[in-house]
mmCIF file of C-alpha atoms in Angstrom:
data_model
loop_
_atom_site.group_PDB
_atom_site.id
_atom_site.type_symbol
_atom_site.label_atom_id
_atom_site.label_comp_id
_atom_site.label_asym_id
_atom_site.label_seq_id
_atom_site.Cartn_x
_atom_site.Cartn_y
_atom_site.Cartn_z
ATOM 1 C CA UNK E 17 32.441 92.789 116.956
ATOM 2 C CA UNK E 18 32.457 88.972 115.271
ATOM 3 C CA UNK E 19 34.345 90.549 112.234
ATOM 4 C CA UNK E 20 37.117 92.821 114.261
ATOM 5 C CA UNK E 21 37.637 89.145 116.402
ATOM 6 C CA UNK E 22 38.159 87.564 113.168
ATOM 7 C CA UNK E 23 40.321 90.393 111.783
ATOM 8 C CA UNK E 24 42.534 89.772 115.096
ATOM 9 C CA UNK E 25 42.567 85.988 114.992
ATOM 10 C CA UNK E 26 44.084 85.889 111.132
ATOM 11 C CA UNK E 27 46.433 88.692 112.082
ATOM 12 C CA UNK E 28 47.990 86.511 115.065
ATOM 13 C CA UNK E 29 47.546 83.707 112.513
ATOM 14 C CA UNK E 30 49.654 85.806 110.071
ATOM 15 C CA UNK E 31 52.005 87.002 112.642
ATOM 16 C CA UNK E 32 53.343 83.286 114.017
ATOM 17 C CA UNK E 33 53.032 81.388 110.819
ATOM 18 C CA UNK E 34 54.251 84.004 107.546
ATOM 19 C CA UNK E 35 58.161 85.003 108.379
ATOM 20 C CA UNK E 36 58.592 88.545 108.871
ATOM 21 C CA UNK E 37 62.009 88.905 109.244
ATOM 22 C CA UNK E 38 64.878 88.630 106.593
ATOM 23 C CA UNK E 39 68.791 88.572 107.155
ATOM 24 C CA UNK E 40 70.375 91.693 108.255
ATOM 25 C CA UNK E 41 72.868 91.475 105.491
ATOM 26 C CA UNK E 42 69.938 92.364 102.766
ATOM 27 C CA UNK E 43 68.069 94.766 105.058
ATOM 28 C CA UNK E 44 70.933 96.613 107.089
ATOM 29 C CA UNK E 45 74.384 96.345 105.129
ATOM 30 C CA UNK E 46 76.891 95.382 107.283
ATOM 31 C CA UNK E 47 78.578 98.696 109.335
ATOM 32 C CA UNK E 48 81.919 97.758 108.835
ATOM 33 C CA UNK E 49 84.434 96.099 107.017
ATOM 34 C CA UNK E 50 85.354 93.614 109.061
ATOM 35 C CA UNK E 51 81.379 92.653 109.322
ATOM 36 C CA UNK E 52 81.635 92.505 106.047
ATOM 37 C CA UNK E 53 84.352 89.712 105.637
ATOM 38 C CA UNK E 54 82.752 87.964 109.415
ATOM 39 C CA UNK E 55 79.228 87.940 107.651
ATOM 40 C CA UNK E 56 79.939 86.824 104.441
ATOM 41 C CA UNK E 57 80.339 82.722 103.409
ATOM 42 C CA UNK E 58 82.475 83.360 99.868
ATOM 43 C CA UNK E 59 84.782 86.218 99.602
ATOM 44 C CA UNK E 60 86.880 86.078 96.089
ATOM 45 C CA UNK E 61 89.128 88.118 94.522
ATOM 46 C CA UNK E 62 87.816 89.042 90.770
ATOM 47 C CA UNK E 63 89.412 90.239 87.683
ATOM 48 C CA UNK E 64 87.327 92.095 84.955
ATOM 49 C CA UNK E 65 87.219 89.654 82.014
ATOM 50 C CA UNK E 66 84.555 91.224 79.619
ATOM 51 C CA UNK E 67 82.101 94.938 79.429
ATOM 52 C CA UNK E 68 78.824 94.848 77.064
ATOM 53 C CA UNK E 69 78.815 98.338 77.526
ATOM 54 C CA UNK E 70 75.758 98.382 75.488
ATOM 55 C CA UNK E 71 73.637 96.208 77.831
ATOM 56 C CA UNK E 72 75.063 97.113 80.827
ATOM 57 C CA UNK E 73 76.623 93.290 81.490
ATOM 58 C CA UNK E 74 79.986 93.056 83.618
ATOM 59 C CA UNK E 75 81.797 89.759 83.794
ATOM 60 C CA UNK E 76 84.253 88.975 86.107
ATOM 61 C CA UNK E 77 86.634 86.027 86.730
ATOM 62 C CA UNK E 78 86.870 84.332 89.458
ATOM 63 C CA UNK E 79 91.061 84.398 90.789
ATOM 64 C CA UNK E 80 91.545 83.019 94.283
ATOM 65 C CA UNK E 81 88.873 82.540 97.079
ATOM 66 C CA UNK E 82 89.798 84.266 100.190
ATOM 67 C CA UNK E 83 86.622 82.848 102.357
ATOM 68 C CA UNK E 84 84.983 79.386 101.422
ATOM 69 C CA UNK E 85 84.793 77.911 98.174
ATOM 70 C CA UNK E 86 82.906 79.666 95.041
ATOM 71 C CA UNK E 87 79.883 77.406 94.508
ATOM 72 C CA UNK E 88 79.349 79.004 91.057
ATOM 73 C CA UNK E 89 82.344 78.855 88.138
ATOM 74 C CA UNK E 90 84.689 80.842 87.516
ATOM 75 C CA UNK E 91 83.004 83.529 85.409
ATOM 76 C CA UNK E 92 80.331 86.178 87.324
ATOM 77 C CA UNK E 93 78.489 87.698 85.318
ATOM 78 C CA UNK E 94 76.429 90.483 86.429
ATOM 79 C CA UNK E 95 73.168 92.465 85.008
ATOM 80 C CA UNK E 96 73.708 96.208 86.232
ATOM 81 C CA UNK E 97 70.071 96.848 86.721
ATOM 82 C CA UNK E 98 70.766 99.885 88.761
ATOM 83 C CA UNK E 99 70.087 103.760 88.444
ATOM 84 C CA UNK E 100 71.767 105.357 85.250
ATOM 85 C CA UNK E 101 74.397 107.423 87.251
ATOM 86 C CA UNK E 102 75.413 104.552 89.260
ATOM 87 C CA UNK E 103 75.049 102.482 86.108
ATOM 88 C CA UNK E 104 77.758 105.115 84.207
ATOM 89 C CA UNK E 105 80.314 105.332 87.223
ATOM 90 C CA UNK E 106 80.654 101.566 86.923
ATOM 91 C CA UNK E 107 80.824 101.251 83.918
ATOM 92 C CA UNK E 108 83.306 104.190 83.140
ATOM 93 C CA UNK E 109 85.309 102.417 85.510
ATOM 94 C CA UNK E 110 85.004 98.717 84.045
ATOM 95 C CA UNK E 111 88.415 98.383 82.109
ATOM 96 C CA UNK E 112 89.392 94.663 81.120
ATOM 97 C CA UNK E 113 91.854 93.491 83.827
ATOM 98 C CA UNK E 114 90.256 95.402 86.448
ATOM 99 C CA UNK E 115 90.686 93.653 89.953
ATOM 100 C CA UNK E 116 88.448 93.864 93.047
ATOM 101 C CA UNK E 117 86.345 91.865 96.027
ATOM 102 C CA UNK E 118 83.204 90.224 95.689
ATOM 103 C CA UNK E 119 81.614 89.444 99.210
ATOM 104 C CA UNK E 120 78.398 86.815 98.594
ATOM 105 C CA UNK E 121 76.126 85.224 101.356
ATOM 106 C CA UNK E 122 75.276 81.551 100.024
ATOM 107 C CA UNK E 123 71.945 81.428 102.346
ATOM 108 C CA UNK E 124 70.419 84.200 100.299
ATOM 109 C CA UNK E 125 72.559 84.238 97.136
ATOM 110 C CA UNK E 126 73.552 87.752 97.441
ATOM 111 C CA UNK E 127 76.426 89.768 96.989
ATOM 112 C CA UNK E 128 78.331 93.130 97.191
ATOM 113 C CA UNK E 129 80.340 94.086 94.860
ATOM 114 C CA UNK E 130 82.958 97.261 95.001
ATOM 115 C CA UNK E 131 84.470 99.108 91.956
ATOM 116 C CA UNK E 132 86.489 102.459 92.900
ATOM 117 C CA UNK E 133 83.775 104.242 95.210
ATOM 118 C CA UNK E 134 80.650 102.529 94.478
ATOM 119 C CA UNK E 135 78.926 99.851 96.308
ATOM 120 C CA UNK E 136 76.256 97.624 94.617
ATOM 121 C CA UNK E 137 74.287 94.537 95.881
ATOM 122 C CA UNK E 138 72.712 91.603 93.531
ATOM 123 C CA UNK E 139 71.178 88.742 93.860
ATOM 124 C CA UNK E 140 71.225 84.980 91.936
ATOM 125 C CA UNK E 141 69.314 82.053 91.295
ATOM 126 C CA UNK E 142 72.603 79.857 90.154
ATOM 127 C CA UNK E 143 76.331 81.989 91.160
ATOM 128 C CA UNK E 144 76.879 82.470 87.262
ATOM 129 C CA UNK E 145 74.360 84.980 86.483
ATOM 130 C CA UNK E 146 73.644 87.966 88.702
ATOM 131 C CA UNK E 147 70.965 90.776 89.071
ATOM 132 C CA UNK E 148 72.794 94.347 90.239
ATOM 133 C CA UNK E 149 69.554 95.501 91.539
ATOM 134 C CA UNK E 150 70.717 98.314 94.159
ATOM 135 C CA UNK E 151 73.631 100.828 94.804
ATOM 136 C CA UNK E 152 74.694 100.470 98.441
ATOM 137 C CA UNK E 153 75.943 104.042 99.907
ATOM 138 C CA UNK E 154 75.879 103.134 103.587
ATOM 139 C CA UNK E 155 78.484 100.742 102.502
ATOM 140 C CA UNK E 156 80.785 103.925 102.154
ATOM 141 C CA UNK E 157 81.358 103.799 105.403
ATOM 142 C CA UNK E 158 83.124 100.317 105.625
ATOM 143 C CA UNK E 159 85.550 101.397 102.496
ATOM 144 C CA UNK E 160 85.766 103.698 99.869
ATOM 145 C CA UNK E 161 89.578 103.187 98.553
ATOM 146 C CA UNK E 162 90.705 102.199 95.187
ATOM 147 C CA UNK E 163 89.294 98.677 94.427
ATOM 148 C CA UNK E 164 92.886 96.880 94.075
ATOM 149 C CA UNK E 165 93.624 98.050 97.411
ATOM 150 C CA UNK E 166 90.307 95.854 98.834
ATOM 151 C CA UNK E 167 92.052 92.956 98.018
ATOM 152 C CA UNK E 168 94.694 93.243 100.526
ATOM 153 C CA UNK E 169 92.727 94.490 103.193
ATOM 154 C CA UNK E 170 89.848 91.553 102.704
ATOM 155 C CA UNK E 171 92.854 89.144 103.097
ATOM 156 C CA UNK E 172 94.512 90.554 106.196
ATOM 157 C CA UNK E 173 91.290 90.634 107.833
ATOM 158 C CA UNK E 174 89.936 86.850 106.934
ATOM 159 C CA UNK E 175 93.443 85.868 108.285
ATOM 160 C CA UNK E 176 92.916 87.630 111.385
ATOM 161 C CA UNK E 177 94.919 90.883 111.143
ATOM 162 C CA UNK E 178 94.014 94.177 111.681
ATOM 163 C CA UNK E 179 93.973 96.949 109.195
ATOM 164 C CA UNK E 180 93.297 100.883 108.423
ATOM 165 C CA UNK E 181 91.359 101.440 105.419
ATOM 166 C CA UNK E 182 90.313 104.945 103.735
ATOM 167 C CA UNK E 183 86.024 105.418 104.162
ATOM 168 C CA UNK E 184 83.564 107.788 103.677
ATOM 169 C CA UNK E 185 82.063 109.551 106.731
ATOM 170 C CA UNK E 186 78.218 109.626 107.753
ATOM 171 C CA UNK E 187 78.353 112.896 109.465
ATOM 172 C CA UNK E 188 76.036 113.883 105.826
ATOM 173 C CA UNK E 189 73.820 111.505 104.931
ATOM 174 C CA UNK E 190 72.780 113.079 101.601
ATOM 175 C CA UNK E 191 77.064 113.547 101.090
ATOM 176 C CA UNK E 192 77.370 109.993 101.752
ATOM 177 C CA UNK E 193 74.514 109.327 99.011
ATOM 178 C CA UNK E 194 76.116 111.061 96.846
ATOM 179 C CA UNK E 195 79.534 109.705 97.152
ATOM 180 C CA UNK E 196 80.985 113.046 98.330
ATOM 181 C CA UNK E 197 81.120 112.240 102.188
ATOM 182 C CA UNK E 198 84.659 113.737 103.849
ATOM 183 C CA UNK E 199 87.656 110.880 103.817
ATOM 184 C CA UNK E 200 88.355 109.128 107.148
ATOM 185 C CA UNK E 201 90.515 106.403 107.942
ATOM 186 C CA UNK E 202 89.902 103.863 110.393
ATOM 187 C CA UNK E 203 91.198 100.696 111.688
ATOM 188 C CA UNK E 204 89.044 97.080 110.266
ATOM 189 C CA UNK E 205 89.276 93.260 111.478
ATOM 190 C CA UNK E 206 87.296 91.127 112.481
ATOM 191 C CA UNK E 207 87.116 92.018 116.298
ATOM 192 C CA UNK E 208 85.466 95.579 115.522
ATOM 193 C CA UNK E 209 82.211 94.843 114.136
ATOM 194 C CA UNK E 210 80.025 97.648 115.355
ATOM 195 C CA UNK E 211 80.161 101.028 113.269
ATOM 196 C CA UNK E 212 82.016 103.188 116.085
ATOM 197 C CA UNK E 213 84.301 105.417 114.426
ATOM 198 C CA UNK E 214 85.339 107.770 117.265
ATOM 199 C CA UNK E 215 87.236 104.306 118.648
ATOM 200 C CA UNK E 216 88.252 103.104 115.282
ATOM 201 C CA UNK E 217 89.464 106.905 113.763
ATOM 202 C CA UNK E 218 93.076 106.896 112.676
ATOM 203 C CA UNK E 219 92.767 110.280 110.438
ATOM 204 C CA UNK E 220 91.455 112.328 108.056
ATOM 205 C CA UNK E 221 92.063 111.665 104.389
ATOM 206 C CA UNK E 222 92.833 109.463 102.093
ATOM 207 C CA UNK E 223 96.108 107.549 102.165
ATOM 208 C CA UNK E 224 96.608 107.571 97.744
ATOM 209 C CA UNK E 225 99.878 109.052 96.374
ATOM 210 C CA UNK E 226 99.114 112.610 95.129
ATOM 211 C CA UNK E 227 100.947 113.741 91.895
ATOM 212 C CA UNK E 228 103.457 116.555 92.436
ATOM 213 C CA UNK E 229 103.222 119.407 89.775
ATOM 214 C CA UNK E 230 106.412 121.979 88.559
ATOM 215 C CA UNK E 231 108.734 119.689 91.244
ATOM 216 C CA UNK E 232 111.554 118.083 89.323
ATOM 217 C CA UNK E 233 113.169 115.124 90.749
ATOM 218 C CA UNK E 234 109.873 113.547 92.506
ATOM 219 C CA UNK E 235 106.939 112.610 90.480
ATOM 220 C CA UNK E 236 104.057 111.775 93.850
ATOM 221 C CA UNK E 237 103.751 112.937 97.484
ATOM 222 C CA UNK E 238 101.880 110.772 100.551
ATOM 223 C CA UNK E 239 100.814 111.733 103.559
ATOM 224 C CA UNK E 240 101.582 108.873 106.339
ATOM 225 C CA UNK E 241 100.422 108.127 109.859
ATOM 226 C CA UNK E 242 102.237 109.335 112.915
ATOM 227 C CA UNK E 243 104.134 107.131 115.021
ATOM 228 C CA UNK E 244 104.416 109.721 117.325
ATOM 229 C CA UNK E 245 107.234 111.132 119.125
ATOM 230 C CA UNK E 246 110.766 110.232 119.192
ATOM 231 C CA UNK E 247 110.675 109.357 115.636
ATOM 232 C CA UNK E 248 113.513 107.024 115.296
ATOM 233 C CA UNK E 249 114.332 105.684 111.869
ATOM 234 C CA UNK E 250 113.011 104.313 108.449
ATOM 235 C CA UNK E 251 113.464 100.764 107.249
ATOM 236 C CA UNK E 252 112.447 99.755 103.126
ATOM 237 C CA UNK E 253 111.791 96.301 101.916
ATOM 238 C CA UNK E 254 109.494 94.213 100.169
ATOM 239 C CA UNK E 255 107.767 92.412 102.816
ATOM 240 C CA UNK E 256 105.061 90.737 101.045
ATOM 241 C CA UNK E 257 107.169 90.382 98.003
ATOM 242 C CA UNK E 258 104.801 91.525 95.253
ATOM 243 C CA UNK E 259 107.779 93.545 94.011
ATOM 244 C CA UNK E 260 106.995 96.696 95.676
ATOM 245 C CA UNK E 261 109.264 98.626 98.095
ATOM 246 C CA UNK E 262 107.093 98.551 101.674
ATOM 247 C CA UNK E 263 107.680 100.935 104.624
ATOM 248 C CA UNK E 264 108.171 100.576 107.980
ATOM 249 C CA UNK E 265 108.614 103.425 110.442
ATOM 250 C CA UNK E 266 110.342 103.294 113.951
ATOM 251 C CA UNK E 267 109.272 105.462 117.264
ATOM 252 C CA UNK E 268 109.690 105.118 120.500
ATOM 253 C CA UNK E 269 105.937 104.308 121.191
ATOM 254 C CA UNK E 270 105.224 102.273 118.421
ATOM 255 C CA UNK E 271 106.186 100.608 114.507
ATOM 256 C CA UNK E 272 104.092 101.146 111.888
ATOM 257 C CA UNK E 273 104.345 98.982 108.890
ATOM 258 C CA UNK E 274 103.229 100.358 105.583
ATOM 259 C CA UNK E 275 102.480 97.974 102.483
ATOM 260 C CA UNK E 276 103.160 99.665 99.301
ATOM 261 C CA UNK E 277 99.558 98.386 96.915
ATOM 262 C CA UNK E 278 101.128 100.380 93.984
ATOM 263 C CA UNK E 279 99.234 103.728 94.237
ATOM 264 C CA UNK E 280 98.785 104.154 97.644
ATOM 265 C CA UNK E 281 99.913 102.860 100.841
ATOM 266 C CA UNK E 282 98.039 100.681 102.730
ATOM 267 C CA UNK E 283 99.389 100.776 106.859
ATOM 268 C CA UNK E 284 99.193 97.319 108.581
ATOM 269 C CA UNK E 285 98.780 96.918 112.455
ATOM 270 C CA UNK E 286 99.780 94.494 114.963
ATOM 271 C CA UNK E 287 99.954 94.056 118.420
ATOM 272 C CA UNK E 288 103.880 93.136 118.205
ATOM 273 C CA UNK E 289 104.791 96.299 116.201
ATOM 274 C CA UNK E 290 105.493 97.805 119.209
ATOM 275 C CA UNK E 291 108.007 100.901 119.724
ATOM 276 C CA UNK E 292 111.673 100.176 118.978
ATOM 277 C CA UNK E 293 114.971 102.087 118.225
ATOM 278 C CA UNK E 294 116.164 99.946 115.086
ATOM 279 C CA UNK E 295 113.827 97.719 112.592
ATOM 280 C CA UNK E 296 115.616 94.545 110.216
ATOM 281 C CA UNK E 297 114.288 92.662 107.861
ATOM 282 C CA UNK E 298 115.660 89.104 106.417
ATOM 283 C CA UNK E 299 114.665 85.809 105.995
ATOM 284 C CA UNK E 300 116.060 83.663 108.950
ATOM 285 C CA UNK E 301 114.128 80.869 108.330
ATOM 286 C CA UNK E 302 114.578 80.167 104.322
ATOM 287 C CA UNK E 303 110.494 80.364 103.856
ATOM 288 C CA UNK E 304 111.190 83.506 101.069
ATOM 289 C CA UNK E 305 109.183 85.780 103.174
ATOM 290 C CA UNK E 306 111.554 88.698 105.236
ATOM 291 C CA UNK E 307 111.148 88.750 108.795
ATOM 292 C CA UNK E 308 111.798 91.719 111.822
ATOM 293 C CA UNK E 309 113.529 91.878 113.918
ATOM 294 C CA UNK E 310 112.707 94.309 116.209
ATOM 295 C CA UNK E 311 115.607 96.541 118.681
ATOM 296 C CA UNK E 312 113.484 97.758 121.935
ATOM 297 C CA UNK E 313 114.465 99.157 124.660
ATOM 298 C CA UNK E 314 113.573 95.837 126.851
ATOM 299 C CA UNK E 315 115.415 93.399 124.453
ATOM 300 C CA UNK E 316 114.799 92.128 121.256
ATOM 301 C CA UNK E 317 111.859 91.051 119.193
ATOM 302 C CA UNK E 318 111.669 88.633 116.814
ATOM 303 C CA UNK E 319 108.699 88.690 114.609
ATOM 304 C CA UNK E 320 108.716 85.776 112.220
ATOM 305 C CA UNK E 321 106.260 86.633 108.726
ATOM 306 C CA UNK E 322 103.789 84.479 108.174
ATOM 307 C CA UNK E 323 102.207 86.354 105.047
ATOM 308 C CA UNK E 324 99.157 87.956 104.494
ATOM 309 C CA UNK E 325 100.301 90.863 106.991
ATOM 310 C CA UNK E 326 100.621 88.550 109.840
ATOM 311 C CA UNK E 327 103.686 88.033 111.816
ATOM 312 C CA UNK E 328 104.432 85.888 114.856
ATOM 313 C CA UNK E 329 106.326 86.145 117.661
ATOM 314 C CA UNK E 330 109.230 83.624 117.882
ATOM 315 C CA UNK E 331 111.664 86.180 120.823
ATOM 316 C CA UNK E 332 111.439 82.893 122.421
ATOM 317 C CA UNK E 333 114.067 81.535 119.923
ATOM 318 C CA UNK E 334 116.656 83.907 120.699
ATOM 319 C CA UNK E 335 119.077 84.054 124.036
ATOM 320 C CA UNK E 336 118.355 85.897 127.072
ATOM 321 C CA UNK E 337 120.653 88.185 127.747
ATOM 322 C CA UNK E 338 121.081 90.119 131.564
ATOM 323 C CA UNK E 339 119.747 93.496 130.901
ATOM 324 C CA UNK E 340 118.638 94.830 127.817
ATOM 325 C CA UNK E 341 119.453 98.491 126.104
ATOM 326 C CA UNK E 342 119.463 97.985 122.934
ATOM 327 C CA UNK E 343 120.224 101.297 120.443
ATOM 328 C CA UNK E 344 120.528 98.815 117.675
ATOM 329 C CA UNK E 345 120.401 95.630 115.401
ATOM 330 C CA UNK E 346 121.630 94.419 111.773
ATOM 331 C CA UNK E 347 121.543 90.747 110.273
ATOM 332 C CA UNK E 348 124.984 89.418 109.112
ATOM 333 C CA UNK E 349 125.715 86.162 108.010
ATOM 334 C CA UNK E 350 128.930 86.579 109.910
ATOM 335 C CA UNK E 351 129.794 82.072 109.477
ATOM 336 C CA UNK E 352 129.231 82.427 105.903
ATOM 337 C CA UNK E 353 126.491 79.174 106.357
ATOM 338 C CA UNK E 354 124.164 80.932 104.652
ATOM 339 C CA UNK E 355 121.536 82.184 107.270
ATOM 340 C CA UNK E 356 121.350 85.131 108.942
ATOM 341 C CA UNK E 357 122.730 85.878 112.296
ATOM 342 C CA UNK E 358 121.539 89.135 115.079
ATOM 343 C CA UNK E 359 124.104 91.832 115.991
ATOM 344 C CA UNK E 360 122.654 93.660 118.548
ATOM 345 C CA UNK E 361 123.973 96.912 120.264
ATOM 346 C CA UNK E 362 123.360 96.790 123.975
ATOM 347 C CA UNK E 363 124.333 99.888 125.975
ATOM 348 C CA UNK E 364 124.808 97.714 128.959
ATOM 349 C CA UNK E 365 126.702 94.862 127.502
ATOM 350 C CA UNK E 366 128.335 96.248 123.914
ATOM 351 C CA UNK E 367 127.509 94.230 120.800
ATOM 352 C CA UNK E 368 126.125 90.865 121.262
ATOM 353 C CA UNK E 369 126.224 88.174 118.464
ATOM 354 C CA UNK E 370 123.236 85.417 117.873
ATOM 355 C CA UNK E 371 124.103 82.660 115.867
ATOM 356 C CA UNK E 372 121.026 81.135 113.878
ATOM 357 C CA UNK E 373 121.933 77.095 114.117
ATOM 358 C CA UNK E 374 118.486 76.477 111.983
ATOM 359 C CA UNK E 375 118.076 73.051 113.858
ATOM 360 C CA UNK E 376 114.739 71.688 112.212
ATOM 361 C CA UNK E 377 114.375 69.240 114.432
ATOM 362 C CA UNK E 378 114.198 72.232 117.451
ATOM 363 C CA UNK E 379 113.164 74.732 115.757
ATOM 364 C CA UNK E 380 115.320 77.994 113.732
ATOM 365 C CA UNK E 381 117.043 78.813 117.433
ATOM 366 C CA UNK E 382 119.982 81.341 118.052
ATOM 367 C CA UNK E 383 122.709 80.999 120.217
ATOM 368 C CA UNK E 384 125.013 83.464 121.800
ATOM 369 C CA UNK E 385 128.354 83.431 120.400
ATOM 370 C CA UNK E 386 128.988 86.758 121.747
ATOM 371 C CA UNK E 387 132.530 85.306 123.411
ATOM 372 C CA UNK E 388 133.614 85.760 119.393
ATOM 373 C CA UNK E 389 133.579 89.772 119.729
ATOM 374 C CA UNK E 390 134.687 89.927 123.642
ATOM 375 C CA UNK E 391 137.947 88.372 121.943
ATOM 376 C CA UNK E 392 138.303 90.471 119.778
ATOM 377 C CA UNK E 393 137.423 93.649 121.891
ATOM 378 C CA UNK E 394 139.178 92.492 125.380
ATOM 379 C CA UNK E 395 135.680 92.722 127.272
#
């Protein structure tokens, strides 16, 4: 009896005064990507600077922080202490000028790291020199595109956007473990941090380009989202202008916006891409980023890009017109000032003309100078 007291007494001891509990983000790797980017202190974008294929030694370079400030310098350089098939699918993939995302928690001085389908965790006494101690397959299920593409997404969702991103399902755990899970897609940002993919599911299969065999005249094929019925119209640009053509697709019901990341196509949502008969792009406000302009039914929208897939909605800075109908809507620098100017098409009034007076001391407003083409058409 004295010894079993005893036995209890140092295991309460034990209990309150030895911690027992460790940070989710080692234990249970975060469900989703935007958990990824809320838990983590330092995200960076990395370039692959150097392979000792013989040790098994990766070292990256640090390019642009995306989430706090790098406490290490600029070079990574990471011990792949991990199983020897993991170890190989790295390191096949581990070309010199590589780019990809490494997400660290400074509490605990660990990290994930992603290269092309493979997840792997390490940990660090001093942010140069690493340990790759563990593959991380559950991390499948937050993203399992090409690595490049993680860049884009990582930023969108720090800056508070909203994204759809190609992972790995769980419906087979031993598929997921083996990195041959079925392709989903599913929307990411920072307000869906819970793994729930039957609210986050956009579709099955990747989003990559495909290479087209025996077709002449088209070398690649993608398959796109829906924007569901009374498909309306296509509109190219380069709206992030990393010198790729983007896409953006008109319904009735809703705009999707597709950013081209060079081998696949990467949608980005937003509340204000909302359904529209006409989509414009140009840069009203001189800031060399494009902007929509958006031709709904209940008037126009005016989305003003603020990079990093985000736009913002300046309709405020345009007239208000009666009633709205609008079939369509073109820029025009029609004053030859320079900036661009909204002709709209408005089944209840004919074409309207906006004037952009780029006041900076108001604001880039528009004003109707519509009187211009009642002249000239007698209404």
């Amino acid at each position: 009896m004295r010894r079993n007291f005893w036995i209890g007494i140092l295991s309460l001891v034990t209990l309150f005064l030895i911690p027992h509990s460790v940070h989710a983000y080692i234990d249970a790797p975060p469900a989703t990507l935007g958990m990824m980017c809320h838990w983590s202190t330092h995200i960076i974008e990395v370039q692959l600077e150097k392979v000792d294929r013989e040790k098994g030694i990766v070292v990256w370079r640090k390019m642009r922080d995306v989430k706090g400030k790098w406490p290490g310098d600029e070079l990574i350089r990471q011990v792949l202490n991990i199983p020897p098939d993991e170890k190989a699918h790295v390191l096949q993939r581990a070309e010199v000028g590589k780019k990809t995302v490494i997400f660290a928690l400074e509490s605990y001085k660990w990290c994930h790291t992603y290269i092309d389908g493979l997840w792997y965790a390490s940990n660090t006494g001093d942010w140069q020199f690493w340990n790759a101690c563990r593959v991380e397959s559950l991390v499948l299920r937050t993203y399992s595109g090409r690595s490049e593409k993680l860049q884009s997404a990582a930023s969108t969702i720090i800056a508070g956007g909203e994204v759809i991103v190609t992972c790995m399902a769980d419906t087979d755990p031993a598929e997921l473990q083996r990195r041959k899970a079925k392709i989903q897609r599913l929307r990411a940002s920072l307000k869906f941090l819970d793994y729930n993919s039957k609210r986050d599911f956009v579709g099955w299969g990747s989003d990559d380009f495909e290479p087209l065999v025996g077709m002449p005249g088209f070398g690649h094929s993608l398959t796109l989202n829906r924007v569901g019925l009374e498909a309306q119209a296509i509109s190219v640009t380069d709206f992030d202008g990393d010198g790729k053509l983007d896409l953006t697709m008109i319904g009735a019901n809703r705009t999707a916006l597709f950013q081209n990341v060079g081998d696949s196509m990467s949608e980005v949502t937003s509340p204000e891409l909302v359904g529209a008969r006409a989509a414009v792009w140009a840069d009203y406000d001189g800031d060399g980023k494009v902007d929509l302009l958006l031709a709904t039914p209940r008037g126009p929208k005016l989305l003003t890009n603020l990079g990093n897939g985000q736009f913002r909605d300046d309709t405020a800075l345009l007239p208000r017109d009666v009633g709205y109908n609008l079939t369509s809507a073109a820029w025009i620098d029609y004053d030859n000032d320079g900036r661009s100017d909204i002709l709209l098409g408005n089944g209840h009034h004919g074409l309207r003309l906006y004037r952009n007076g780029g006041d900076s001391l108001k604001g880039w407003l528009f004003s109707d100078v519509s009187r211009l083409i009642d002249r000239v058409t007698g209404k």
